[in-house]
């Protein structure tokens, strides 16, 4: 199929905002919607096309808002519905589109439906909206199957029935406070259509769909044991009875119709961790979602041969269904790429890194590779997601004190896995302000490391060699040279440690090796490190124009 060049999401750069950690207008240490609205100019200046907001809905915040108690209201910690409307209007007035997060696999246990299910008892239509089952064993005291929660521990919790007796069990692939919906139930389907319409009517440009590969479970809920050291969301694993079941596509075909019935080009983006790129491409077939995060790219090492292979296979597999690839290197669930790319031993996705992790990656090397990797990604045709803070060169925060950690993973694994707090630390805005300008009072829900004073946005704006200046330049040139809608033509012969290609007018060369390589002729348009002349040092990417 030929790959069309519009609409917007085919080539957009979408910036992920993690609302708790972006900007705090109330001073309670947790970021909020008015905080985001007040800082939109910084994102317009950076040059992003859209923002994706992680959940800001009513929630007890047991999984930082991915445990939703009311899908059509804003949690007081983040503001009000009027604040959400203001944010939408303010972003769109700056030409920035707004994508919101939709969490359809599970609700919070505080959701009215789950509370009604507990009260109504076994066999009720209220229970049929979730996955309640009787336990195994003579007295039902054993969980219905052996599934494990993504965050560690069993994926089932037993309830006490309204009459006080030990009762049924409910499934939760995540925390015990996140019961899974039963997507074979038409009521669940109708409710999510209503939720989609609620936000579409308010004017959102799209949805990032949380755990999109988890909604449908294999009939009979057969036992399954993941391999030791598996990624927490199942990436790379085949035949898992709760991930990537084929029937899930029917739901997205339904949503595609609903979303396309609205004016404008609204989009759905799948968070789906699947065994192969080919399997991921099935999610963006015509009539399904518009985007699916390319997590295979995210998980590729800083290695030229591996990068060439994953890029080629992505372009092939997505083009075969007429879709662009959606590149991504960081998000709120993975070790920041400016740290991850310096690890020599991979850490499974979701496990995190902390003071007792054996390997402590070199932060200078990590940032250098992080900048080079971003320069490579932003030259590729397709859409791309950035995660807040990567434009400041933030690395993973490794030394968060145990007492401050909040990820449910940390608690559900009895402190064996650190989880994801290290990539969620609130952003530094100004060097000499309380909490580096994140909140006026200096409060911050996770402590910020002292070295972040030097990484404050206001400081980096003034420095042409800063990571922020690099990102701003990359986005401007990507736009000017229309790289997002371009086509990639490989350049061979520059050595096995080099990734090199042309995209339109621009020649891109990245050196993942340990020795400098000669550069082809050309005028340097952008370089991930200062001072590139004639040769390209290790861990550097350049964009060249013909002389
Ligand atoms: C997704 C989110 C993650 C959350 C999980 C459960 O993977 O990105 O942060 O914990 O789903 O909703």
XYZ file of C-alpha atoms and ligand atoms in Angstrom:
559
model
C 0.000 0.000 0.000
C 1.161 3.583 -0.529
C 1.372 5.415 2.740
C -0.621 8.669 2.699
C 0.984 11.807 4.172
C -1.949 13.281 6.051
C -3.796 13.546 8.460
C -1.767 15.136 11.237
C -1.174 12.068 13.386
C 0.818 10.358 10.622
C 3.778 12.617 11.298
C 2.958 14.478 14.524
C 5.351 14.857 17.428
C 3.218 14.278 20.515
C 4.536 15.316 23.920
C 3.421 13.216 26.872
C 2.463 15.182 29.952
C 2.391 13.279 33.220
C 0.134 15.739 35.075
C 1.318 14.899 38.606
C 4.856 15.898 37.710
C 4.581 18.705 35.156
C 3.659 21.902 37.025
C 1.850 22.444 40.310
C -0.296 25.598 40.480
C -1.779 24.924 43.924
C 1.464 24.266 45.777
C 0.437 20.900 47.281
C 3.304 19.061 45.593
C 1.197 17.367 42.906
C 1.012 18.889 39.428
C -2.391 19.917 38.090
C -4.306 21.104 35.025
C -3.990 24.862 35.730
C -0.240 24.252 36.105
C -0.150 22.716 32.632
C -2.193 25.549 31.109
C 0.173 28.119 32.602
C 3.181 26.423 30.999
C 1.837 25.772 27.494
C 3.989 28.495 25.970
C 7.062 26.419 26.780
C 5.635 23.565 24.698
C 4.665 25.858 21.841
C 8.245 27.147 21.875
C 9.601 23.592 21.861
C 7.513 23.030 18.734
C 5.394 19.967 19.500
C 2.243 19.273 17.479
C 0.172 17.740 20.259
C 0.139 16.745 23.901
C -1.014 13.488 25.448
C -2.197 13.837 29.032
C -1.870 10.850 31.345
C -5.073 10.387 33.404
C -6.464 13.315 35.400
C -9.847 11.706 36.153
C -11.407 11.147 39.542
C -9.281 8.491 41.204
C -7.965 7.369 44.595
C -4.496 7.575 42.941
C -3.394 4.095 43.899
C -1.751 3.785 40.488
C -1.189 7.495 39.879
C -4.605 7.958 38.261
C -4.651 4.749 36.171
C -7.257 3.589 38.695
C -10.282 5.579 37.551
C -13.313 6.039 39.791
C -15.190 8.389 37.434
C -14.175 8.608 33.778
C -16.168 11.788 33.160
C -14.883 13.993 35.945
C -11.570 15.526 36.982
C -9.924 14.520 40.234
C -9.834 17.438 42.703
C -6.067 16.991 42.998
C -5.794 17.996 39.312
C -8.579 20.616 39.190
C -12.072 20.677 37.722
C -13.820 19.930 34.445
C -13.720 23.665 33.744
C -9.910 23.500 34.120
C -9.849 20.659 31.580
C -11.915 22.753 29.154
C -9.592 25.725 29.678
C -6.541 23.581 29.033
C -8.049 22.166 25.834
C -8.949 25.615 24.564
C -5.579 27.117 25.499
C -3.635 24.300 23.819
C -5.733 24.295 20.676
C -5.477 28.099 20.452
C -1.704 27.587 20.194
C -2.147 24.985 17.467
C -1.395 22.141 19.895
C -3.778 19.194 19.682
C -4.831 17.326 22.803
C -4.909 13.569 23.290
C -6.309 12.166 26.539
C -5.770 8.806 28.194
C -8.518 6.210 28.215
C -8.273 3.356 30.710
C -10.707 0.628 29.568
C -9.121 -2.544 30.950
C -10.016 -1.851 34.560
C -11.572 0.744 36.824
C -10.792 1.695 40.386
C -12.391 -0.391 43.099
C -13.986 2.919 44.145
C -15.890 3.148 40.823
C -19.672 3.102 41.422
C -19.984 -0.055 39.317
C -17.497 -2.007 41.403
C -19.058 -0.877 44.664
C -22.456 -1.967 43.298
C -20.950 -5.307 42.255
C -19.644 -5.933 45.766
C -23.009 -5.068 47.283
C -25.109 -7.068 44.792
C -23.477 -10.441 45.377
C -22.719 -13.495 43.218
C -24.699 -14.085 40.033
C -25.884 -10.458 39.778
C -25.764 -8.339 36.639
C -23.593 -5.882 38.608
C -20.911 -8.550 39.110
C -21.096 -9.465 35.418
C -19.427 -6.172 34.484
C -16.194 -7.397 36.094
C -14.475 -10.794 36.198
C -15.794 -12.355 39.391
C -15.299 -16.123 39.744
C -15.736 -18.722 42.463
C -12.476 -19.925 43.981
C -10.986 -23.379 43.524
C -10.786 -26.009 46.251
C -13.580 -27.423 48.379
C -14.238 -24.144 50.181
C -13.314 -21.856 47.287
C -10.297 -20.572 49.164
C -7.893 -20.963 46.230
C -7.724 -18.329 43.489
C -9.604 -19.263 40.270
C -6.304 -19.566 38.350
C -2.591 -18.918 38.787
C -2.296 -15.563 37.005
C 0.078 -13.000 38.438
C -0.471 -9.275 38.610
C 1.718 -7.073 36.391
C 2.783 -5.328 39.593
C 3.638 -8.608 41.358
C 1.643 -10.993 43.552
C -1.576 -12.787 42.609
C -3.984 -11.296 40.039
C -7.020 -12.295 42.133
C -8.451 -10.965 45.370
C -11.181 -12.619 47.398
C -14.108 -10.517 48.564
C -16.253 -10.759 51.646
C -19.870 -11.180 50.600
C -22.558 -8.775 51.879
C -23.588 -11.415 54.455
C -20.055 -11.458 55.898
C -18.920 -14.827 54.495
C -15.730 -15.301 52.463
C -16.868 -15.061 48.879
C -15.919 -14.857 45.228
C -12.687 -13.666 43.712
C -12.196 -10.854 41.195
C -9.476 -10.502 38.594
C -7.069 -7.573 38.604
C -4.161 -7.740 36.181
C -2.754 -4.709 38.032
C -3.237 -3.574 41.623
C -5.964 -5.123 43.789
C -7.665 -1.709 43.630
C -7.911 -2.014 39.797
C -10.565 -4.670 38.994
C -10.667 -5.781 35.317
C -13.857 -5.239 33.334
C -15.519 -8.111 31.478
C -15.422 -6.911 27.872
C -17.737 -9.679 26.687
C -20.494 -7.769 28.501
C -22.389 -5.384 26.150
C -23.016 -2.991 29.052
C -19.270 -2.416 29.388
C -19.015 -1.731 25.659
C -21.855 0.772 25.781
C -20.423 2.547 28.795
C -17.101 3.114 27.040
C -18.851 4.439 23.947
C -20.483 6.959 26.269
C -17.113 7.891 27.789
C -15.516 8.309 24.351
C -18.384 10.590 23.282
C -18.117 12.594 26.502
C -14.527 13.602 25.727
C -15.002 13.858 21.965
C -17.874 16.269 22.591
C -15.523 18.373 24.709
C -13.178 18.573 21.738
C -10.281 16.207 22.359
C -8.256 15.204 19.295
C -7.719 11.625 20.318
C -7.159 8.951 22.928
C -4.148 7.004 24.049
C -5.667 3.646 24.969
C -4.207 2.148 28.137
C -3.399 -1.600 28.186
C -5.140 -1.901 24.825
C -3.863 -5.478 24.469
C -5.456 -6.651 27.722
C -9.197 -6.133 27.424
C -10.154 -9.597 26.205
C -9.106 -12.667 28.173
C -8.959 -16.175 26.713
C -12.171 -18.109 27.361
C -11.942 -20.378 30.406
C -9.118 -18.263 31.883
C -6.481 -21.029 31.598
C -3.472 -21.080 33.930
C -0.356 -19.336 32.656
C 3.094 -18.748 34.142
C 5.264 -16.073 32.495
C 8.972 -16.768 32.167
C 11.144 -15.385 34.954
C 12.448 -11.936 34.085
C 9.608 -11.259 31.641
C 8.725 -7.633 30.894
C 5.867 -6.625 33.166
C 3.455 -5.746 30.340
C 4.185 -8.938 28.394
C 6.179 -7.380 25.522
C 7.854 -10.108 23.466
C 5.776 -12.967 24.909
C 3.657 -15.200 22.706
C 0.350 -16.844 23.635
C -0.411 -15.152 26.925
C -4.096 -15.760 27.732
C -4.620 -12.152 28.852
C -2.597 -10.261 26.238
C -3.324 -9.652 22.568
C -6.326 -11.940 22.162
C -7.631 -11.631 18.576
C -11.183 -10.690 19.627
C -9.911 -7.394 21.037
C -9.735 -5.945 17.510
C -13.496 -5.952 17.218
C -13.686 -3.384 20.031
C -11.318 -1.040 18.210
C -13.189 -1.375 14.933
C -16.262 -0.231 16.815
C -14.381 2.710 18.338
C -12.896 3.605 14.964
C -16.392 4.126 13.612
C -17.447 6.133 16.611
C -14.365 8.347 16.556
C -14.557 8.882 12.774
C -18.149 10.023 13.058
C -16.768 13.213 14.652
C -15.446 16.107 12.567
C -11.676 16.612 12.343
C -9.108 13.874 12.261
C -9.356 12.306 15.671
C -7.080 9.443 16.510
C -6.681 6.382 18.727
C -3.236 5.249 19.852
C -2.714 1.762 21.282
C -0.562 0.976 24.256
C -0.079 -2.652 23.242
C 3.021 -4.659 24.167
C 3.058 -7.515 21.671
C 5.414 -10.286 20.541
C 6.453 -8.768 17.197
C 6.316 -5.614 15.100
C 4.186 -7.540 12.631
C 1.637 -8.271 15.390
C 1.628 -4.602 16.425
C 0.937 -3.496 12.865
C -2.369 -5.398 13.002
C -3.595 -2.742 15.417
C -3.312 -0.002 12.821
C -5.001 -1.741 9.927
C -7.564 0.364 8.084
C -10.660 0.664 10.250
C -8.795 0.115 13.533
C -6.544 2.425 15.523
C -4.536 5.203 13.899
C -1.365 4.700 15.944
C 0.287 2.003 18.058
C 3.413 2.766 20.071
C 6.431 1.087 18.530
C 7.737 -0.487 21.735
C 10.055 -2.767 19.763
C 11.925 0.368 18.761
C 11.889 1.643 22.350
C 13.426 -1.632 23.521
C 16.227 -1.712 20.953
C 19.779 -1.312 22.253
C 22.068 1.475 21.076
C 23.487 -0.801 18.402
C 23.616 0.080 14.709
C 22.768 -3.370 13.341
C 19.821 -3.767 15.702
C 18.576 -0.254 14.965
C 18.779 -0.734 11.197
C 16.869 -4.002 11.537
C 14.085 -2.633 13.740
C 13.640 0.490 11.602
C 13.510 -1.524 8.364
C 11.086 -4.075 9.777
C 8.885 -1.327 11.252
C 8.661 0.592 8.001
C 7.910 -2.624 6.111
C 5.295 -4.008 8.504
C 3.402 -0.757 9.043
C 3.502 0.218 5.359
C 2.017 -3.192 4.533
C -1.169 -2.059 6.287
C -0.950 1.541 5.044
C 0.040 2.963 8.436
C 2.971 5.044 9.696
C 5.195 3.862 12.526
C 4.815 5.684 15.839
C 8.310 5.991 17.308
C 8.925 6.382 21.029
C 11.921 6.155 23.369
C 10.553 7.075 26.786
C 7.321 7.204 28.776
C 6.142 7.035 32.385
C 6.518 3.222 32.550
C 10.105 2.720 31.389
C 13.584 3.746 32.530
C 14.316 7.097 30.868
C 16.256 6.498 27.672
C 19.094 8.801 28.729
C 19.806 6.168 31.395
C 18.552 3.007 29.715
C 20.832 3.326 26.693
C 23.915 3.169 28.918
C 22.880 -0.065 30.644
C 24.893 -3.096 29.597
C 22.447 -5.590 31.125
C 18.831 -5.010 30.164
C 16.347 -4.562 33.011
C 12.873 -5.980 32.316
C 10.282 -3.312 31.501
C 8.492 -2.079 34.612
C 11.072 -3.343 37.139
C 12.957 -0.064 37.416
C 16.361 0.742 38.826
C 17.396 1.854 42.314
C 20.223 2.119 44.828
C 20.714 -1.649 45.081
C 20.630 -2.431 41.368
C 23.974 -4.034 40.507
C 24.715 -1.860 37.507
C 24.901 1.914 37.797
C 24.911 3.315 34.285
C 27.251 6.200 33.488
C 25.027 9.311 33.316
C 27.300 11.230 30.917
C 27.380 8.349 28.463
C 23.643 7.839 28.896
C 22.777 11.429 28.113
C 25.117 11.495 25.120
C 23.460 8.387 23.723
C 20.034 9.721 24.673
C 20.592 12.868 22.617
C 21.952 10.876 19.683
C 19.046 8.429 19.848
C 16.494 11.245 19.824
C 18.205 12.901 16.864
C 17.936 9.587 15.045
C 14.286 9.017 15.985
C 13.122 12.485 15.019
C 14.568 12.034 11.517
C 12.450 8.955 10.832
C 9.255 9.117 8.789
C 6.136 8.598 10.918
C 4.838 10.035 14.173
C 6.848 10.281 17.389
C 6.103 10.610 21.083
C 8.309 12.488 23.549
C 8.022 12.111 27.312
C 8.155 15.210 29.501
C 11.622 15.954 30.759
C 13.528 14.144 28.039
C 13.926 17.516 26.297
C 15.799 18.623 29.445
C 18.071 15.606 29.295
C 16.643 14.189 32.514
C 17.998 10.800 33.435
C 16.276 8.220 35.607
C 16.368 9.181 39.304
C 18.014 6.165 40.914
C 18.410 7.306 44.519
C 14.831 7.916 45.571
C 14.654 7.109 49.311
C 12.650 3.950 50.000
C 10.176 5.869 52.147
C 9.246 8.143 49.239
C 8.554 5.447 46.649
C 4.942 5.189 45.506
C 4.697 2.772 42.579
C 2.441 -0.185 43.500
C 5.122 -2.445 42.004
C 7.439 -1.524 44.897
C 4.860 -2.615 47.460
C 3.477 -5.663 45.645
C 6.946 -7.170 45.192
C 7.956 -6.565 48.812
C 10.528 -3.975 47.607
C 12.187 -6.404 45.224
C 11.338 -4.326 42.128
C 11.708 -0.562 42.311
C 9.071 0.125 39.664
C 8.611 3.369 37.776
C 8.977 6.261 40.218
C 12.449 7.111 38.878
C 11.047 8.444 35.595
C 8.182 10.329 37.275
C 10.011 12.927 39.355
C 8.583 16.477 38.970
C 10.217 18.705 36.341
C 12.725 21.499 37.018
C 11.627 24.855 35.532
C 13.910 27.447 37.152
C 17.199 26.856 38.946
C 16.816 29.126 41.945
C 13.124 28.681 42.818
C 11.580 26.321 45.400
C 11.179 22.821 43.867
C 12.979 24.327 40.842
C 9.775 26.140 39.934
C 7.588 23.019 39.932
C 5.528 24.397 42.829
C 5.708 27.744 44.592
C 5.780 26.175 48.034
C 8.670 23.852 47.238
C 6.483 20.793 47.738
C 7.084 17.895 45.374
C 5.419 14.464 45.609
C 8.754 12.801 44.802
C 12.025 14.479 45.825
C 13.999 16.158 43.026
C 17.750 15.505 42.885
C 20.008 18.526 43.602
C 21.777 18.215 40.236
C 18.515 19.112 38.499
C 19.143 22.788 39.322
C 21.512 22.804 36.348
C 18.896 21.220 34.112
C 16.135 23.766 34.730
C 14.311 24.773 31.565
C 14.928 28.492 32.056
C 18.694 27.897 32.252
C 18.740 25.588 29.213
C 16.798 28.102 27.077
C 19.770 30.451 27.249
C 22.335 27.811 26.325
C 22.607 26.862 22.631
C 24.439 23.637 23.562
C 21.724 22.469 25.978
C 19.563 19.430 25.426
C 16.521 21.724 25.286
C 18.105 23.763 22.481
C 18.925 20.533 20.646
C 15.320 19.274 20.866
C 13.957 22.660 19.782
C 16.274 22.673 16.776
C 15.469 19.064 15.860
C 11.738 19.735 15.950
C 12.028 22.907 13.874
C 14.192 21.250 11.198
C 12.095 18.094 11.179
C 9.126 20.275 10.446
C 10.875 22.468 7.888
C 12.198 19.465 5.948
C 8.966 17.469 6.398
C 10.843 14.450 7.703
C 7.726 13.024 9.367
C 6.067 12.508 5.997
C 9.256 11.646 4.149
C 10.696 8.391 2.907
C 13.779 6.625 4.107
C 16.547 5.573 1.739
C 19.404 3.632 3.378
C 23.022 4.658 2.880
C 25.439 1.741 3.113
C 29.188 1.520 3.331
C 29.870 3.792 6.308
C 30.779 0.937 8.619
C 28.935 -1.568 10.732
C 28.543 0.784 13.692
C 26.747 3.396 11.619
C 23.070 3.945 10.916
C 22.786 6.196 7.858
C 19.946 7.158 5.564
C 18.523 9.938 3.492
C 15.081 11.334 4.205
C 14.341 13.815 1.404
C 17.052 16.440 1.434
C 18.478 15.435 4.766
C 21.234 12.863 5.306
C 21.242 11.344 8.764
C 24.276 9.585 10.234
C 24.476 8.031 13.700
C 27.584 6.409 15.163
C 26.830 3.790 17.829
C 30.405 2.451 17.929
C 33.478 3.311 19.974
C 35.657 4.984 17.335
C 35.081 8.082 15.185
C 33.846 7.492 11.630
C 34.385 9.706 8.560
C 31.382 11.829 7.651
C 29.972 12.059 4.145
C 30.154 15.514 2.521
C 27.483 17.979 3.559
C 26.665 20.983 5.637
C 25.733 20.214 9.248
C 22.111 21.054 9.894
C 21.905 19.678 13.449
C 24.322 17.615 15.528
C 23.556 15.878 18.798
C 26.900 17.112 20.197
C 28.759 20.367 19.571
C 31.959 20.563 17.544
C 31.401 17.940 14.838
C 33.888 18.535 11.997
C 34.825 15.999 9.336
C 34.445 12.927 11.521
C 31.605 11.732 13.699
C 32.559 10.825 17.274
C 31.012 7.798 19.017
C 27.435 8.162 20.306
C 26.652 11.101 18.050
C 24.049 11.737 15.344
C 24.136 14.435 12.675
C 21.718 15.710 10.080
C 23.454 16.980 6.929
C 22.276 19.032 3.977
C 23.851 18.801 0.524
C 26.528 21.474 0.046
C -0.444 1.228 31.562
C -0.002 2.554 32.123
C 0.632 2.296 33.449
C -0.418 1.719 34.367
C -1.045 0.472 33.762
C -2.318 0.119 34.452
O 0.601 0.391 31.295
O 0.837 3.184 31.201
O 1.204 3.439 34.001
O 0.141 1.388 35.596
O -1.374 0.653 32.420
O -3.330 1.021 34.112
